[in-house]
């Protein structure tokens, strides 16, 4: 039984890898081509919509829950999370968002910042 | 060449005595594997590579999972993974990390076991499927806890990075599986 496992990589592995990359890239390109700038940003906490803000004007919004704080900044039509007291800082390091469907998520605070039409 | 064959025969003779002290040997190996997996996941946490999109990682601990899946069987692999996640979670993480890790590990091990049984792929293919399944499992937990379907978009990026990371880890695992006889 041990002998037949000796191949490190088989032809089928390469086919699998290429197939996954091609499918993912096609989907990625499709999303890139069909994306459009959003009009509003929707801030949800624990699945419930907390606030919806227009992207047209610059605005700063502080989210404070018993789980922690996040600072959301809207400037020139793009949304960014600039400060957070969560341990992983994933939301703070996230790139800015502006197209419909894009999100910034803070898992520890159950916060979802999402661009909507 | 002849030296290699000598080593091969020695190793085979060791592995043929496996059945006599199986339980003790398995227990010891399982412990060593848990320790190794913990060290690898700690090492990985020291090198942050997930910048723009969360969840991108090499998955070094999966090296241990794949090797043990081939060498120690499914039961020990589950013990090793769950043991590693709970111990690492208590030491370096929190409850949420444990839940996300368990979800990823559960889907990943299930998929890897099924893929391994089909014998279509080598350890590399098993690893690729495991990496993507791991990301998928965690995305599903995020979709459920945040009640937001748009998180699924992350899956596209995570499928690409998962496939690449899975390939690297799979190649390494393949070399280890081929060269280590226990």
Short mmCIF file of C-alpha atoms in Angstrom, two decimals:
data_model
loop_
_atom_site.label_atom_id
_atom_site.label_comp_id
_atom_site.label_asym_id
_atom_site.label_seq_id
_atom_site.Cartn_x
_atom_site.Cartn_y
_atom_site.Cartn_z
CA UNK A 1 0.00 0.00 0.00
CA UNK A 2 2.88 2.34 0.79
CA UNK A 3 4.46 1.94 -2.65
CA UNK A 4 1.53 3.32 -4.61
CA UNK A 5 1.64 6.56 -2.64
CA UNK A 6 5.20 7.20 -3.76
CA UNK A 7 4.33 9.75 -6.48
CA UNK A 8 4.62 13.26 -5.05
CA UNK A 9 2.59 14.82 -7.83
CA UNK A 10 0.42 13.18 -10.46
CA UNK A 11 -0.96 14.48 -13.73
CA UNK A 12 -4.41 14.60 -12.11
CA UNK A 13 -3.09 16.97 -9.41
CA UNK A 14 -1.89 19.43 -12.03
CA UNK A 15 -5.22 19.20 -13.87
CA UNK A 16 -7.02 19.91 -10.58
CA UNK A 17 -4.79 22.89 -9.75
CA UNK A 18 -5.13 24.42 -13.22
CA UNK A 19 -8.91 23.83 -13.26
CA UNK A 20 -9.37 25.59 -9.89
CA UNK A 21 -7.17 28.53 -10.90
CA UNK A 22 -8.95 28.93 -14.27
CA UNK A 23 -12.44 28.79 -12.72
CA UNK A 24 -11.48 31.23 -9.95
CA UNK A 25 -9.81 33.64 -12.37
CA UNK A 26 -12.80 33.60 -14.77
CA UNK A 27 -15.15 34.33 -11.85
CA UNK A 28 -12.79 37.02 -10.60
CA UNK A 29 -12.59 38.71 -14.03
CA UNK A 30 -16.39 38.45 -14.40
CA UNK A 31 -16.91 40.21 -11.06
CA UNK A 32 -14.28 42.82 -11.94
CA UNK A 33 -15.99 43.58 -15.26
CA UNK A 34 -19.55 43.73 -13.87
CA UNK A 35 -18.81 45.72 -10.72
CA UNK A 36 -20.27 49.17 -10.36
CA UNK A 37 -19.77 51.89 -7.75
CA UNK A 38 -22.32 51.82 -4.96
CA UNK A 39 -24.43 54.68 -3.68
CA UNK A 40 -24.69 53.85 0.00
CA UNK A 41 -22.85 52.01 2.72
CA UNK A 42 -24.75 49.71 5.05
CA UNK A 43 -23.38 49.00 8.50
CA UNK A 44 -24.65 45.84 10.19
CA UNK A 45 -23.94 44.44 13.62
CA UNK A 46 -24.71 40.81 14.40
CA UNK A 47 -26.77 40.54 11.19
CA UNK A 48 -28.97 43.56 11.94
CA UNK A 49 -28.69 46.74 9.89
CA UNK A 50 -27.48 49.51 12.18
CA UNK A 51 -27.17 52.43 9.79
CA UNK A 52 -27.15 53.23 6.06
CA UNK A 53 -25.08 56.21 4.97
CA UNK A 54 -24.81 57.88 1.54
CA UNK A 55 -21.38 57.82 -0.10
CA UNK A 56 -21.92 61.26 -1.67
CA UNK A 57 -20.55 63.24 1.23
CA UNK A 58 -17.63 62.71 3.57
CA UNK A 59 -18.69 61.29 6.92
CA UNK A 60 -17.20 59.60 9.96
CA UNK A 61 -19.11 57.07 11.98
CA UNK A 62 -18.10 55.50 15.27
CA UNK A 63 -19.48 52.06 16.01
CA UNK A 64 -19.56 51.29 19.71
CA UNK A 65 -21.01 48.07 21.03
CA UNK A 66 -20.31 45.98 24.08
CA UNK A 67 -18.00 43.94 21.81
CA UNK A 68 -15.80 46.96 20.99
CA UNK A 69 -15.23 50.03 18.81
CA UNK A 70 -14.70 50.55 15.08
CA UNK A 71 -14.24 53.86 13.28
CA UNK A 72 -15.72 53.99 9.77
CA UNK A 73 -14.62 56.82 7.48
CA UNK A 74 -16.35 57.77 4.21
CA UNK A 75 -14.21 60.03 2.04
CA UNK A 76 -14.45 60.79 -1.71
CA UNK A 77 -16.93 57.94 -2.21
CA UNK A 78 -14.73 55.23 -0.67
CA UNK A 79 -15.24 53.56 2.70
CA UNK A 80 -12.49 52.57 5.11
CA UNK A 81 -12.28 51.29 8.65
CA UNK A 82 -9.52 53.40 10.19
CA UNK A 83 -9.44 52.29 13.79
CA UNK A 84 -10.58 49.25 15.72
CA UNK A 85 -9.85 47.74 19.09
CA UNK A 86 -10.33 44.14 17.96
CA UNK A 87 -7.35 41.80 18.43
CA UNK A 88 -6.69 40.84 14.81
CA UNK A 89 -7.00 44.28 13.11
CA UNK A 90 -8.20 42.62 9.92
CA UNK A 91 -10.83 45.31 9.34
CA UNK A 92 -8.34 48.11 9.95
CA UNK A 93 -5.81 46.66 7.50
CA UNK A 94 -8.47 45.93 4.89
CA UNK A 95 -8.33 47.84 1.60
CA UNK A 96 -10.93 50.57 1.02
CA UNK A 97 -14.23 49.62 -0.63
CA UNK A 98 -16.50 51.43 -3.09
CA UNK A 99 -18.25 48.93 -5.40
CA UNK A 100 -21.60 47.20 -4.84
CA UNK A 101 -21.21 43.99 -2.84
CA UNK A 102 -17.76 44.79 -1.41
CA UNK A 103 -17.48 44.38 2.34
CA UNK A 104 -15.19 45.07 5.25
CA UNK A 105 -15.79 42.61 8.04
CA UNK A 106 -14.75 42.68 11.67
CA UNK A 107 -15.38 39.15 12.87
CA UNK A 108 -14.66 39.76 16.58
CA UNK A 109 -17.20 42.60 16.69
CA UNK A 110 -19.66 40.88 14.30
CA UNK A 111 -19.54 44.04 12.19
CA UNK A 112 -20.20 44.08 8.45
CA UNK A 113 -19.63 47.24 6.43
CA UNK A 114 -21.16 46.68 3.00
CA UNK A 115 -21.62 48.80 -0.13
CA UNK A 116 -25.18 48.76 -1.50
CA UNK A 117 -26.88 50.30 -4.51
CA UNK B 1 21.92 4.00 -4.59
CA UNK B 2 22.86 0.85 -2.68
CA UNK B 3 23.05 2.92 0.49
CA UNK B 4 19.51 4.14 -0.09
CA UNK B 5 18.27 0.60 -0.59
CA UNK B 6 19.91 -0.40 2.65
CA UNK B 7 18.11 2.34 4.51
CA UNK B 8 14.90 1.31 2.76
CA UNK B 9 15.19 -2.28 3.95
CA UNK B 10 16.01 -1.20 7.50
CA UNK B 11 12.99 1.09 7.56
CA UNK B 12 10.77 -1.64 6.14
CA UNK B 13 11.89 -4.05 8.81
CA UNK B 14 11.08 -1.46 11.46
CA UNK B 15 7.65 -0.77 10.00
CA UNK B 16 6.92 -4.48 9.78
CA UNK B 17 7.21 -4.73 13.57
CA UNK B 18 4.55 -2.05 13.80
CA UNK B 19 1.74 -4.41 14.77
CA UNK B 20 3.32 -5.63 18.01
CA UNK B 21 3.33 -2.35 19.95
CA UNK B 22 0.72 -0.55 17.89
CA UNK B 23 -1.29 1.17 20.58
CA UNK B 24 1.64 2.57 22.54
CA UNK B 25 3.43 3.65 19.40
CA UNK B 26 0.30 5.30 18.05
CA UNK B 27 -0.32 7.16 21.30
CA UNK B 28 3.24 8.43 21.37
CA UNK B 29 3.18 9.44 17.71
CA UNK B 30 -0.17 11.18 18.14
CA UNK B 31 1.30 13.24 20.99
CA UNK B 32 4.37 14.13 18.97
CA UNK B 33 2.20 15.09 15.99
CA UNK B 34 0.00 17.36 18.16
CA UNK B 35 3.10 19.09 19.51
CA UNK B 36 4.52 19.47 16.00
CA UNK B 37 1.23 20.86 14.66
CA UNK B 38 1.07 23.36 17.55
CA UNK B 39 4.60 24.56 16.85
CA UNK B 40 3.87 24.92 13.14
CA UNK B 41 0.67 26.91 13.68
CA UNK B 42 2.50 29.12 16.22
CA UNK B 43 5.37 29.68 13.76
CA UNK B 44 2.84 30.60 11.10
CA UNK B 45 1.16 33.15 13.38
CA UNK B 46 4.52 34.92 13.70
CA UNK B 47 4.59 35.58 9.95
CA UNK B 48 1.51 37.59 8.98
CA UNK B 49 0.70 37.22 5.29
CA UNK B 50 -3.04 37.96 5.32
CA UNK B 51 -3.11 41.69 4.57
CA UNK B 52 -5.86 42.75 2.15
CA UNK B 53 -8.09 39.71 2.46
CA UNK B 54 -8.40 37.85 5.76
CA UNK B 55 -7.91 34.10 5.79
CA UNK B 56 -4.89 33.89 3.49
CA UNK B 57 -2.34 31.57 5.02
CA UNK B 58 0.07 28.81 4.19
CA UNK B 59 -1.53 26.23 6.45
CA UNK B 60 1.68 24.73 7.82
CA UNK B 61 -0.25 22.70 10.38
CA UNK B 62 -1.99 20.93 7.51
CA UNK B 63 1.35 19.31 6.77
CA UNK B 64 0.92 17.32 9.97
CA UNK B 65 -2.74 16.57 9.18
CA UNK B 66 -1.96 15.13 5.74
CA UNK B 67 1.01 13.08 6.88
CA UNK B 68 -1.01 11.64 9.76
CA UNK B 69 -3.97 10.97 7.45
CA UNK B 70 -1.72 8.78 5.30
CA UNK B 71 0.32 7.28 8.12
CA UNK B 72 -1.80 7.13 11.27
CA UNK B 73 -5.33 6.88 9.91
CA UNK B 74 -8.46 8.98 10.23
CA UNK B 75 -9.09 8.43 13.96
CA UNK B 76 -5.68 9.68 15.05
CA UNK B 77 -5.84 12.53 12.54
CA UNK B 78 -9.06 13.81 14.12
CA UNK B 79 -7.50 13.56 17.59
CA UNK B 80 -4.40 15.43 16.39
CA UNK B 81 -6.36 18.22 14.68
CA UNK B 82 -8.89 18.75 17.45
CA UNK B 83 -6.16 18.53 20.09
CA UNK B 84 -3.99 21.06 18.28
CA UNK B 85 -6.85 23.50 17.72
CA UNK B 86 -8.14 23.40 21.30
CA UNK B 87 -4.67 23.62 22.88
CA UNK B 88 -3.47 26.39 20.54
CA UNK B 89 -6.80 28.18 20.96
CA UNK B 90 -6.56 28.16 24.73
CA UNK B 91 -2.89 29.18 24.74
CA UNK B 92 -2.75 31.81 22.00
CA UNK B 93 -6.30 32.50 20.82
CA UNK B 94 -9.86 32.73 21.96
CA UNK B 95 -13.17 30.89 21.70
CA UNK B 96 -13.97 32.31 18.30
CA UNK B 97 -10.68 31.19 16.80
CA UNK B 98 -11.40 27.69 18.13
CA UNK B 99 -14.85 27.63 16.49
CA UNK B 100 -13.57 28.87 13.13
CA UNK B 101 -10.61 26.50 13.21
CA UNK B 102 -12.78 23.51 14.12
CA UNK B 103 -15.20 24.32 11.29
CA UNK B 104 -12.32 24.58 8.82
CA UNK B 105 -10.66 21.42 10.11
CA UNK B 106 -13.90 19.39 10.06
CA UNK B 107 -14.74 20.18 6.42
CA UNK B 108 -11.08 19.91 5.41
CA UNK B 109 -10.46 16.49 6.97
CA UNK B 110 -13.75 15.11 5.63
CA UNK B 111 -12.95 16.24 2.07
CA UNK B 112 -9.32 15.07 2.28
CA UNK B 113 -10.41 11.64 3.52
CA UNK B 114 -12.90 11.24 0.65
CA UNK B 115 -10.41 12.51 -1.96
CA UNK B 116 -7.71 10.23 -0.56
CA UNK B 117 -10.03 7.20 -0.74
CA UNK B 118 -10.71 7.78 -4.44
CA UNK B 119 -6.96 7.41 -5.12
CA UNK B 120 -7.27 9.74 -8.14
CA UNK B 121 -4.86 12.29 -6.72
CA UNK B 122 -1.55 12.14 -4.88
CA UNK B 123 -1.01 13.89 -1.53
CA UNK B 124 -0.72 17.16 -3.47
CA UNK B 125 -4.27 16.91 -4.85
CA UNK B 126 -5.55 15.86 -1.43
CA UNK B 127 -3.85 18.90 0.08
CA UNK B 128 -5.31 21.30 -2.53
CA UNK B 129 -8.83 19.97 -1.89
CA UNK B 130 -8.23 20.17 1.87
CA UNK B 131 -7.02 23.78 1.72
CA UNK B 132 -10.01 24.94 -0.32
CA UNK B 133 -12.42 22.95 1.85
CA UNK B 134 -10.86 24.55 4.94
CA UNK B 135 -11.44 28.05 3.56
CA UNK B 136 -14.95 27.10 2.49
CA UNK B 137 -15.81 25.78 5.96
CA UNK B 138 -14.66 29.02 7.59
CA UNK B 139 -16.54 31.15 5.06
CA UNK B 140 -19.71 29.19 5.82
CA UNK B 141 -19.30 29.90 9.55
CA UNK B 142 -18.79 33.60 8.74
CA UNK B 143 -21.90 33.62 6.51
CA UNK B 144 -23.95 32.03 9.31
CA UNK B 145 -22.68 34.21 12.18
CA UNK B 146 -22.79 37.47 10.23
CA UNK B 147 -25.95 36.56 8.25
CA UNK B 148 -24.40 38.05 5.13
CA UNK B 149 -24.13 36.17 1.83
CA UNK B 150 -21.70 38.66 0.25
CA UNK B 151 -18.86 37.16 2.26
CA UNK B 152 -18.92 34.35 -0.31
CA UNK B 153 -17.04 36.72 -2.64
CA UNK B 154 -13.96 36.14 -0.50
CA UNK B 155 -14.11 32.52 -1.57
CA UNK B 156 -12.80 33.39 -5.05
CA UNK B 157 -9.61 34.89 -3.67
CA UNK B 158 -9.34 32.18 -1.03
CA UNK B 159 -9.76 29.46 -3.69
CA UNK B 160 -6.77 30.83 -5.60
CA UNK B 161 -4.54 31.28 -2.55
CA UNK B 162 -5.79 27.99 -1.09
CA UNK B 163 -4.90 26.12 -4.29
CA UNK B 164 -1.38 27.58 -4.30
CA UNK B 165 -0.76 27.07 -0.58
CA UNK B 166 -2.30 23.60 -0.82
CA UNK B 167 0.06 22.68 -3.64
CA UNK B 168 3.14 23.75 -1.67
CA UNK B 169 2.04 21.96 1.49
CA UNK B 170 0.98 18.94 -0.56
CA UNK B 171 4.37 18.63 -2.28
CA UNK B 172 6.10 18.84 1.10
CA UNK B 173 3.70 16.28 2.59
CA UNK B 174 4.28 13.97 -0.38
CA UNK B 175 8.03 14.07 0.21
CA UNK B 176 7.57 13.36 3.90
CA UNK B 177 5.08 10.54 3.32
CA UNK B 178 7.40 8.94 0.75
CA UNK B 179 10.50 9.15 2.90
CA UNK B 180 9.24 8.47 6.40
CA UNK B 181 8.30 4.92 7.27
CA UNK B 182 6.70 4.31 10.62
#
